[in-house]
CSV table of C-alpha atoms in Angstrom, one decimal:
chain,number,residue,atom,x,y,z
E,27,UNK,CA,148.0,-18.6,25.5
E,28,UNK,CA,149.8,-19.0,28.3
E,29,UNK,CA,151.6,-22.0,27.3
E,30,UNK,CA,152.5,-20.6,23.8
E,31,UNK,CA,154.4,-17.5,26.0
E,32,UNK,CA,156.5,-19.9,27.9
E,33,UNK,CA,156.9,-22.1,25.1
E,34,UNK,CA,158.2,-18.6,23.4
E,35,UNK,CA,160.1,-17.6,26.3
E,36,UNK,CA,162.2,-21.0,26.4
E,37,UNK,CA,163.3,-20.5,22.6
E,38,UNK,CA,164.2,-17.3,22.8
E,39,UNK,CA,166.4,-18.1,26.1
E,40,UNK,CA,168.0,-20.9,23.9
E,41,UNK,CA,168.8,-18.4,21.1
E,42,UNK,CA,170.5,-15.9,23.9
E,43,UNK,CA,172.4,-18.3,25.9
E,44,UNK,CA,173.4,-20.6,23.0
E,45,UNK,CA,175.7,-18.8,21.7
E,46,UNK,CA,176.7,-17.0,24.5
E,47,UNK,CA,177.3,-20.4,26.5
E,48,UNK,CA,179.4,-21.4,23.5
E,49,UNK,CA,181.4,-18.1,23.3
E,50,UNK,CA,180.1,-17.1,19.8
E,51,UNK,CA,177.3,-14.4,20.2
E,52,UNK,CA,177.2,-13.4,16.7
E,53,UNK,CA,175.9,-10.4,15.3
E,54,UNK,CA,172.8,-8.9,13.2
E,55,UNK,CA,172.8,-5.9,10.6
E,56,UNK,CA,169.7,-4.4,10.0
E,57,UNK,CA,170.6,-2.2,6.6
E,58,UNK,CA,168.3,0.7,5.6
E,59,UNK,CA,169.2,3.5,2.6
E,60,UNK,CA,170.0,6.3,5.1
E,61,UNK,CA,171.1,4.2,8.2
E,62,UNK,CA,172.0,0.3,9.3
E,63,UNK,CA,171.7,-1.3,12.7
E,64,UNK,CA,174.3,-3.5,13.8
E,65,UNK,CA,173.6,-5.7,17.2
E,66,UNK,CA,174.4,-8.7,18.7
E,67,UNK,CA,171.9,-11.9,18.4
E,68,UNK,CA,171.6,-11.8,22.4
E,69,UNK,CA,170.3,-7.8,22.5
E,70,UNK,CA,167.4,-8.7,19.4
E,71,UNK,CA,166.6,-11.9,21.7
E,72,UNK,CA,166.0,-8.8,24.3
E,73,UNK,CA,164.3,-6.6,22.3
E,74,UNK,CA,162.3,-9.0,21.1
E,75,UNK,CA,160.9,-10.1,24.5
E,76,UNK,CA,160.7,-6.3,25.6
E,77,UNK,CA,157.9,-5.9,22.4
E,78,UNK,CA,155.6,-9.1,23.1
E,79,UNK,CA,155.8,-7.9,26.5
E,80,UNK,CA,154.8,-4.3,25.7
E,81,UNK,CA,152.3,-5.6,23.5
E,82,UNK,CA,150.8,-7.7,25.9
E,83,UNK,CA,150.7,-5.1,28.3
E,84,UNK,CA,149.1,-3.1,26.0
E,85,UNK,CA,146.4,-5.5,25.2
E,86,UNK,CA,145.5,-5.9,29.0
E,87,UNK,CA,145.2,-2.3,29.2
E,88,UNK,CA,142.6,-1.9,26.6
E,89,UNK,CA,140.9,-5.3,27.7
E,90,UNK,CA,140.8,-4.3,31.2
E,91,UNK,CA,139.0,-0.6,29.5
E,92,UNK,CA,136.7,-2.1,27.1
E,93,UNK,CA,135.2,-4.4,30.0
E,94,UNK,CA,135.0,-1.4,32.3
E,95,UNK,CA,132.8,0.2,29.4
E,96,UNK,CA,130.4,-2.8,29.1
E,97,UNK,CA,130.4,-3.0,33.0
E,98,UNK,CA,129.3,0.6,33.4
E,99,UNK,CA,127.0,0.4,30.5
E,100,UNK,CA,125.0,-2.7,32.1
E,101,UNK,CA,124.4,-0.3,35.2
E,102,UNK,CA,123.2,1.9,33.7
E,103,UNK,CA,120.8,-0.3,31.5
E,104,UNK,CA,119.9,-2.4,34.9
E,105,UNK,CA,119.0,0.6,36.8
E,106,UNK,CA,117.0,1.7,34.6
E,107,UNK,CA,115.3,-2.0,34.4
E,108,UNK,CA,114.6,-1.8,37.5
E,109,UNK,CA,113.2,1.8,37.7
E,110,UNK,CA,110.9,0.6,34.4
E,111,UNK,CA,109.6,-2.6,36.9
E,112,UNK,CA,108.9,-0.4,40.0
E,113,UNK,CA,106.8,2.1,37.8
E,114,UNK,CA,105.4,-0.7,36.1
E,115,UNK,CA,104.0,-2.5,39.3
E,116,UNK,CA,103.2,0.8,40.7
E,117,UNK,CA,101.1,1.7,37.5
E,118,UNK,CA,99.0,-1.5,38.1
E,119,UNK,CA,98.2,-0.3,41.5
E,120,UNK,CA,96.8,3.0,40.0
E,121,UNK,CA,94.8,0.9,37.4
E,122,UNK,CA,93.2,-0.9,40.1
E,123,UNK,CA,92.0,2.4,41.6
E,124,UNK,CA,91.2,3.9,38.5
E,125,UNK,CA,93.6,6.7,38.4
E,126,UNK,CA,94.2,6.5,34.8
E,127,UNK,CA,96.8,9.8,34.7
E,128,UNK,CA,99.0,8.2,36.6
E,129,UNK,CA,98.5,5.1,34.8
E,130,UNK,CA,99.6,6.7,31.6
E,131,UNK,CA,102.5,8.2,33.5
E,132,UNK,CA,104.0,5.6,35.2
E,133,UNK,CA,103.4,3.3,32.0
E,134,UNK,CA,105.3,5.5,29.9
E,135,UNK,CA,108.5,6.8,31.9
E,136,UNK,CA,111.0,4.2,31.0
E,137,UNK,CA,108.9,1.7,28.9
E,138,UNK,CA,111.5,1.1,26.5
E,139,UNK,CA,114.0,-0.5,29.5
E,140,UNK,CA,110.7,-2.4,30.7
E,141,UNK,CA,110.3,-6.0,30.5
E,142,UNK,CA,107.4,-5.9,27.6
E,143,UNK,CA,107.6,-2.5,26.3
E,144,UNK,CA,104.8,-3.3,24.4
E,145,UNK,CA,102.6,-4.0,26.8
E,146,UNK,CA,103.5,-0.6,28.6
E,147,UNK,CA,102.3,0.9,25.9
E,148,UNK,CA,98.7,-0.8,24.9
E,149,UNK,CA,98.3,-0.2,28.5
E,150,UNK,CA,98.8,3.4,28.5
E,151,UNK,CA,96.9,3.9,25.1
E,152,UNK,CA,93.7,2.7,27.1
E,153,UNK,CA,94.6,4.8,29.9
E,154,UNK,CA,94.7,7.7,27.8
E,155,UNK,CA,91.4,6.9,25.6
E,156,UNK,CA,89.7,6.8,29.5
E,157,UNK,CA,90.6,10.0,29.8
E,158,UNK,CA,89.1,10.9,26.7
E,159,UNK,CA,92.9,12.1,25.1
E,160,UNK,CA,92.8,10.7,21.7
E,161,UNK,CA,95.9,12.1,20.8
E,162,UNK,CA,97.8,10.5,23.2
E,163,UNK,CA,96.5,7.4,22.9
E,164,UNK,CA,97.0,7.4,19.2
E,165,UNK,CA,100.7,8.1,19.6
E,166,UNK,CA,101.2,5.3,22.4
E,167,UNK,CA,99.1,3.2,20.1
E,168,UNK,CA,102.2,4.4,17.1
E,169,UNK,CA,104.8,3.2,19.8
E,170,UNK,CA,103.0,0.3,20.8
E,171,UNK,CA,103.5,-0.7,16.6
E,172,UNK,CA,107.1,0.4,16.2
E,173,UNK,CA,108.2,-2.1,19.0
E,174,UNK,CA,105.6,-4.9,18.2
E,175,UNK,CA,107.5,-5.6,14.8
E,176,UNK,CA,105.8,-8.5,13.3
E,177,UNK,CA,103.6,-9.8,15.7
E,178,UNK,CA,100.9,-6.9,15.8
E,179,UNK,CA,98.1,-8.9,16.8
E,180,UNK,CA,97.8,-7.4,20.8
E,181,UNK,CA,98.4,-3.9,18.9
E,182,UNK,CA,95.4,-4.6,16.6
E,183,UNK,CA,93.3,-5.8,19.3
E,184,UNK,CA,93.9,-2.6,21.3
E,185,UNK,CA,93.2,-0.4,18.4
E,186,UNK,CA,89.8,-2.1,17.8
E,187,UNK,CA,89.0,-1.8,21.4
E,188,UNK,CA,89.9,1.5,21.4
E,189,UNK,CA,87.7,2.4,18.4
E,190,UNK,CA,84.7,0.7,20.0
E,191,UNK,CA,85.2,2.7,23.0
E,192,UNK,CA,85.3,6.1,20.8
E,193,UNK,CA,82.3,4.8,19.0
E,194,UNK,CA,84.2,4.5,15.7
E,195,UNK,CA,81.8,1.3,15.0
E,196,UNK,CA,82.5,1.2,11.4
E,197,UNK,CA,86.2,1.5,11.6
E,198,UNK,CA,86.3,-1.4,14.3
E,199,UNK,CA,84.2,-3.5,11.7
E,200,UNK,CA,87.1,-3.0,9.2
E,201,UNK,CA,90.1,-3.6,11.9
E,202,UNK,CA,87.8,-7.2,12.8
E,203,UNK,CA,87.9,-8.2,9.4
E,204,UNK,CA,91.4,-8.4,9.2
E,205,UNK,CA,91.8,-9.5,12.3
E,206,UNK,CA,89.5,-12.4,11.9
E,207,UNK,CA,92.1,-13.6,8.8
E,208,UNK,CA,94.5,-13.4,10.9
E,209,UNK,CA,93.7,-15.2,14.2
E,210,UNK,CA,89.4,-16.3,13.5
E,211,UNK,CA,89.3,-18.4,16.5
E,212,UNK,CA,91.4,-15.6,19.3
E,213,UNK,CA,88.5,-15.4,22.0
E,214,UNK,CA,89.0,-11.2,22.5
E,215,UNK,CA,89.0,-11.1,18.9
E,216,UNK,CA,85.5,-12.8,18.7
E,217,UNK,CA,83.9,-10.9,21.8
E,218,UNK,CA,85.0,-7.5,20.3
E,219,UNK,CA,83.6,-8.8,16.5
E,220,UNK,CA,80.6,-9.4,18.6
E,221,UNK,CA,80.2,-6.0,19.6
E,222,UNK,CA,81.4,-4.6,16.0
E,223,UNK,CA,78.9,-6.6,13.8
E,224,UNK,CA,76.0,-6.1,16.6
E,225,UNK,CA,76.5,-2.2,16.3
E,226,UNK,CA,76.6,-1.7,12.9
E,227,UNK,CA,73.9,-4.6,11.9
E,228,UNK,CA,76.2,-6.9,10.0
E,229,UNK,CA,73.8,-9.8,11.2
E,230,UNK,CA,75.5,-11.9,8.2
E,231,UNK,CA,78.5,-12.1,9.6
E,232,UNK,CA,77.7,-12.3,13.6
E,233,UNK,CA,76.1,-15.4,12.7
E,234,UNK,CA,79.1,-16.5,10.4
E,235,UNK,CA,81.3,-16.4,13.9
E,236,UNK,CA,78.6,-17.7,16.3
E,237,UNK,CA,80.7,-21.7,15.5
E,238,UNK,CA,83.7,-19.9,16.4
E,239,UNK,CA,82.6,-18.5,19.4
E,240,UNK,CA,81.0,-21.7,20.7
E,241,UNK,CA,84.6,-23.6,19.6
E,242,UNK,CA,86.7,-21.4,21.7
E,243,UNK,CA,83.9,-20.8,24.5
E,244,UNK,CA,82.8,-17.3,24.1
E,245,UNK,CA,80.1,-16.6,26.0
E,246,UNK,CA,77.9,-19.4,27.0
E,247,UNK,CA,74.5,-21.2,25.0
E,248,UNK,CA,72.4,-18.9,26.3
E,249,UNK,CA,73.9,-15.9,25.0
E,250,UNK,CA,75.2,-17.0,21.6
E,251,UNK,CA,71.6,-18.3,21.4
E,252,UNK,CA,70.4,-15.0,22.1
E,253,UNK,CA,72.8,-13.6,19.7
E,254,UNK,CA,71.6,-16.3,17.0
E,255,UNK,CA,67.9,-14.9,17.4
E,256,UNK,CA,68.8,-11.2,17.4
E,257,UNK,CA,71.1,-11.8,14.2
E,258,UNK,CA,68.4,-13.6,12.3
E,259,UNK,CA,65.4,-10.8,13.4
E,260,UNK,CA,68.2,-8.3,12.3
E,261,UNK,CA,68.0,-9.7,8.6
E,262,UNK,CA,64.4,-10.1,8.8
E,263,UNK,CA,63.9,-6.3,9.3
E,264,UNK,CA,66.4,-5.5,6.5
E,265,UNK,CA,64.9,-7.9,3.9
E,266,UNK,CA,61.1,-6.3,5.0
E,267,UNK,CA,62.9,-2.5,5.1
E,268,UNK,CA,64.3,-3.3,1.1
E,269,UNK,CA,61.7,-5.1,-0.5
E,270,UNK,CA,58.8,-5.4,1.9
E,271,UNK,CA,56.4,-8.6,2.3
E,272,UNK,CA,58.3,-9.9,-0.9
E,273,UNK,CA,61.4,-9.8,0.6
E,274,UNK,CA,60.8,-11.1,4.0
E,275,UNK,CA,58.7,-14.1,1.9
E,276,UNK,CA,61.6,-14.9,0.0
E,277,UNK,CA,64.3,-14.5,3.1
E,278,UNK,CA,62.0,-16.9,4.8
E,279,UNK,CA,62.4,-19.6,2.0
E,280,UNK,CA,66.1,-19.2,1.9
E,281,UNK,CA,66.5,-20.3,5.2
E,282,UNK,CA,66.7,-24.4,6.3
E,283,UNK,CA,64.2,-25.7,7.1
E,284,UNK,CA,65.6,-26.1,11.1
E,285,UNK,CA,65.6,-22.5,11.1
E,286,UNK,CA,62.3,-22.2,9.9
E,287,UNK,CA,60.5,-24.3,13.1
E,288,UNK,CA,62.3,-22.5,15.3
E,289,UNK,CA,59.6,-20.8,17.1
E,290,UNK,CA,61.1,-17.2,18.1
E,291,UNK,CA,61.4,-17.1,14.4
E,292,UNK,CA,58.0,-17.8,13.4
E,293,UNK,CA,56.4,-15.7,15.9
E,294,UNK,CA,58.9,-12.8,14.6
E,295,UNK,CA,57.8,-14.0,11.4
E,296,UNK,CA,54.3,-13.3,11.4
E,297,UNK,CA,54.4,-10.7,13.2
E,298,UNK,CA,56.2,-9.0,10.7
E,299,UNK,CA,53.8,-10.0,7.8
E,300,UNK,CA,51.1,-9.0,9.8
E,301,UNK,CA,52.9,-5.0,9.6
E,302,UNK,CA,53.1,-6.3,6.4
E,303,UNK,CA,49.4,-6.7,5.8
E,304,UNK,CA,50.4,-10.1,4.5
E,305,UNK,CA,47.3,-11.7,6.9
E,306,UNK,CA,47.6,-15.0,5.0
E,307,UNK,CA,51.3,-15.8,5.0
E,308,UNK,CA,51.3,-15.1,8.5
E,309,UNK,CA,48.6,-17.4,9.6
E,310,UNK,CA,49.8,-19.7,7.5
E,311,UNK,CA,53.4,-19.6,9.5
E,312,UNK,CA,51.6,-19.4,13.0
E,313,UNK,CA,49.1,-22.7,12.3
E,314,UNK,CA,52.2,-24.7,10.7
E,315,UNK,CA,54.3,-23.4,14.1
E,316,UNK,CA,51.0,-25.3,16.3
E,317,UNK,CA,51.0,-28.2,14.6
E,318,UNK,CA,54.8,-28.7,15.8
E,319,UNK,CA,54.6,-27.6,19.3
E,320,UNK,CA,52.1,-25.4,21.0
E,321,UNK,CA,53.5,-21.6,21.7
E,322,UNK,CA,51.8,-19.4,23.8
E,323,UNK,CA,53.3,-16.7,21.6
E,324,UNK,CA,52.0,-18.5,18.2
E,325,UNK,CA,48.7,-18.2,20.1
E,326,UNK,CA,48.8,-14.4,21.3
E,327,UNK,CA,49.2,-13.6,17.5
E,328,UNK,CA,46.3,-15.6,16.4
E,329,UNK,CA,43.6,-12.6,16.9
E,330,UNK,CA,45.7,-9.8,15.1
E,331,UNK,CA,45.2,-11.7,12.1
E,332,UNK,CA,42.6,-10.5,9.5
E,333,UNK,CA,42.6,-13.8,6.7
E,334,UNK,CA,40.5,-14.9,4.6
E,335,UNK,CA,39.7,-18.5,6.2
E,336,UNK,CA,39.4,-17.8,10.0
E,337,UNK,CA,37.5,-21.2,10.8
E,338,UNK,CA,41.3,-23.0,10.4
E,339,UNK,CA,42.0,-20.2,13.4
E,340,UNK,CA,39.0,-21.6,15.1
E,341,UNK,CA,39.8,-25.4,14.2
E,342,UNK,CA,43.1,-24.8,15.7
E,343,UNK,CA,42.0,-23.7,18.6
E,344,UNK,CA,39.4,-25.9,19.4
E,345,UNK,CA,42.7,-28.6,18.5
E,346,UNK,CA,44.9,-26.9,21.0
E,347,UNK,CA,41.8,-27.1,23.9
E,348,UNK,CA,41.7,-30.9,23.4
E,349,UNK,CA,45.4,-31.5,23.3
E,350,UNK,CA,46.3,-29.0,26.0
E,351,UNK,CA,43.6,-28.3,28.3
E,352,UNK,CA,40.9,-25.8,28.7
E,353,UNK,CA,43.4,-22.8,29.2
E,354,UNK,CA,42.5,-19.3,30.1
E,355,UNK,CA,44.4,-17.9,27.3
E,356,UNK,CA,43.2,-20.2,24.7
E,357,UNK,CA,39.6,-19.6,25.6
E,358,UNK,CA,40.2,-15.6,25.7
E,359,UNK,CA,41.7,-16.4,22.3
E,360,UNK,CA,38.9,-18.1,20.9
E,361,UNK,CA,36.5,-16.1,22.2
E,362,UNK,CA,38.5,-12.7,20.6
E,363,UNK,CA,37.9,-14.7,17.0
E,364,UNK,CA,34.4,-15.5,17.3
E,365,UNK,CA,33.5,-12.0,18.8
E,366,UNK,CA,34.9,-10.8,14.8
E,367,UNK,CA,32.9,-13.1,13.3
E,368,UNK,CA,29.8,-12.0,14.8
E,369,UNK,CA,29.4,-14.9,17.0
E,370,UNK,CA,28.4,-13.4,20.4
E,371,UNK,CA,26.5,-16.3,22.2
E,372,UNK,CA,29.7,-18.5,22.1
E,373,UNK,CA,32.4,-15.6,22.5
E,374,UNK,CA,30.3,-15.0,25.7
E,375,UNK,CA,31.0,-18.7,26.7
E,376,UNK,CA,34.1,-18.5,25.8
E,377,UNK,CA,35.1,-15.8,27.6
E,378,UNK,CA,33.0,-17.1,30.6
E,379,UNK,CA,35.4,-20.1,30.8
E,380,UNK,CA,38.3,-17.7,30.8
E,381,UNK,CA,37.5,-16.0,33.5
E,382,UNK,CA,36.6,-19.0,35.6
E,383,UNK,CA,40.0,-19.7,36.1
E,384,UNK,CA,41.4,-16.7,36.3
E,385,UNK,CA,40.0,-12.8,36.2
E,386,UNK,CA,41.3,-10.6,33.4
E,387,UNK,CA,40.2,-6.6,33.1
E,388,UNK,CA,40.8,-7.4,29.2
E,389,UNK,CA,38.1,-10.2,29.4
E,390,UNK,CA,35.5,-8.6,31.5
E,391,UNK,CA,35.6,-5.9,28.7
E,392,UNK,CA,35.4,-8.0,25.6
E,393,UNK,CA,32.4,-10.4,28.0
E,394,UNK,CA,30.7,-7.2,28.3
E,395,UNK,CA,30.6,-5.8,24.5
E,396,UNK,CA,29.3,-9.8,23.9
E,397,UNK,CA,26.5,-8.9,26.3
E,398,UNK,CA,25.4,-6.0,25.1
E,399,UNK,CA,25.2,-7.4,21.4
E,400,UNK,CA,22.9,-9.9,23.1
E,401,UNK,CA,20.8,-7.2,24.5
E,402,UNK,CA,21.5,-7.7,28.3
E,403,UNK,CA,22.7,-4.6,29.9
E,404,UNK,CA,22.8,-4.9,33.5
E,405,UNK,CA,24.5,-8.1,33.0
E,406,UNK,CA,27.2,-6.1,30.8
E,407,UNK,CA,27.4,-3.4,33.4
E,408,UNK,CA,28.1,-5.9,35.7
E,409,UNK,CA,30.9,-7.0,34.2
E,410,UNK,CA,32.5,-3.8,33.1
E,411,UNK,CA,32.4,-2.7,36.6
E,412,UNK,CA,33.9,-6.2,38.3
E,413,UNK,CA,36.4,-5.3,35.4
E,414,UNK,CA,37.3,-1.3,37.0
E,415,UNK,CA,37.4,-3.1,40.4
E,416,UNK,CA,39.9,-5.3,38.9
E,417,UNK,CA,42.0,-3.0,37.3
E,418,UNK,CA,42.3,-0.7,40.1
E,419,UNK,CA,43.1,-3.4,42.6
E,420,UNK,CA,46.1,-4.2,40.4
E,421,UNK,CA,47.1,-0.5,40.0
E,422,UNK,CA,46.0,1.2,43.0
């Protein structure tokens, strides 16, 4: 620029003293309807020069303005910036010392100037459900959205949290869903799912995310094993609650057949047909769950049950002595069967052997009914009354 006004400033020097260095200076007539303007070559050259000038004068003037504007404005802006970050950091304080009020507060006075509005925002939305203020949550929650623009993911996280924490279970369920299209493997996304589905019995689906969780880490094998096992118990009370022993039968075949030697599952299983008064599905379940691995659960079942072939109980048993030892809870069990099939010489033994290796109030009683179907009293009182003394010992 600078060089074009120099440049400018030569020519129009050469114009002026041109002709005045020659002696012929010229003149120029400017002719209008109403009036003409007659000067010389050298005073246009001048006025010329006097209008850049003037212009650029001018033009500095308004630069020098408009920057002052911008200047000005960007205090303003950068104060406020500032103010927002202080608050900010000071709000996070409160948070730690759980004075959600001022939380909320100090969140929301200047979020808009703040580094991640947005993030003001959620924050003070689950400040405000603490303190139980729907409404205001709700509206930081509307604020929170405005700002978010597309990406509405942390909104929609917050809102589902927020839902859980108002016990809006149902609604949470239907904010997961979408979620879950939108971002199935997010690890907050799958720990609040967790808690949706759990709450409102959608066992289907908790189990549909249980390989998402274990891909992104959620929890660790314990729990989502945990969460497998209650899922799976969850269906087999509503397939027993809709169409009773039927249902659960049919439920049971649907499943793999990995799920069906699980062992929580078979003792759950069984237990169920046996509310069921489906006696010989159930032992039929708890003698194929022995002959895979011995259960001590599988086994504590095994005298509830009321089928009609109780000598493959008693085989089973005997099976599970040899394999496994001459355990006090096998013998117990054994003896239990044989006492409701009238055989009270061998109950007796059985629960003789029991007790050897360890005393039980629960056997004493059950040695002593065997005794008295065997006509020896004193012997019977004997044992119901080491049985008291056992019982009371243990709950003095």
């Amino acid at each position: 620029m600078l060089k074009v006004l120099i440049l400018f400033l030569l020519l129009m020097a050469g114009i002026v003293l041109g002709p005045m260095l020659a002696g012929h200076q010229g003149y120029v007539l400017i002719q209008t309807d109403s009036w003409n303007i007659e000067t010389s070559v050298t005073g246009l050259a001048i006025i010329l020069i006097l209008s850049l000038l003037v212009i650029l004068a001018v033009e500095w003037l308004l630069r020098r303005l408009l920057r002052t504007g911008v200047r000005t404005r960007g205090w303003f802006l950068g104060r406020k910036s500032k103010r927002a970050r202080k608050q900010t950091n000071a709000a996070l304080v409160k948070l730690a010392e759980g004075d959600y009020r001022q939380v909320e507060k100090l969140l929301t006075r200047h979020a808009d100037h703040a580094e991640q509005p947005v993030v003001n925002y959620l924050l003070a939305a689950e400040a405000a459900q603490q303190r139980n203020d729907e409404m205001r949550a709700n509206q930081h929650l509307a604020r929170a959205a405005e700002l978010a623009g597309s990406d509405q993911l942390p909104v929609e996280i917050t809102r589902v949290r927020i839902q859980l924490a108002r016990n809006e279970d149902h609604a949470a369920r239907n904010g997961i869903d979408r979620l879950l299209e939108v971002a199935p493997r997010h690890p907050e996304v799958l720990r609040l799912a967790e808690q949706a589905y759990v709450r409102t019995g959608a066992w289907g689906a908790l189990l549909d995310i249980l390989p998402s969780m274990q891909k992104a880490q959620v929890g660790d094998e314990a729990h989502r094993q945990a969460l497998q096992q209650e899922a799976w118990l969850g269906l087999m009370n509503q397939s027993m609650a809709d169409r009773g022993s039927d249902g659960l039968k049919r439920w049971w075949q649907e499943q793999s057949r990995k799920t069906r030697q699980e062992t929580v599952l078979q003792v759950a299983m069984a237990d169920h047909l046996i509310v069921c008064n489906d006696h010989d599905t159930a032992q039929t379940i708890v003698l194929d769950g022995l002959k895979r691995s011995y259960d001590e659960r599988l086994v504590l079942l095994m005298p509830r049950l009321n089928a009609g072939n109780p000598e493959q109980l008693e085989k089973a048993l005997r099976q599970q002595i040899k394999q496994h030892g001459a355990t006090p809870l096998l013998y117990s069990t054994l003896g239990q069967l044989l006492m409701k099939h009238g055989e009270w010489q061998q109950a007796s033994e059985a629960f003789r052997e029991a007790l050897k290796q360890r005393p039980d109030a629960f056997d004493y009683a059950w040695l002593a009914d065997t005794l008295d179907k065997q006509h020896k009293p004193e012997e019977a009182a004997e044992m119901r009354r080491d049985g008291l003394l056992l019982t009371l010992k243990n709950n003095p």
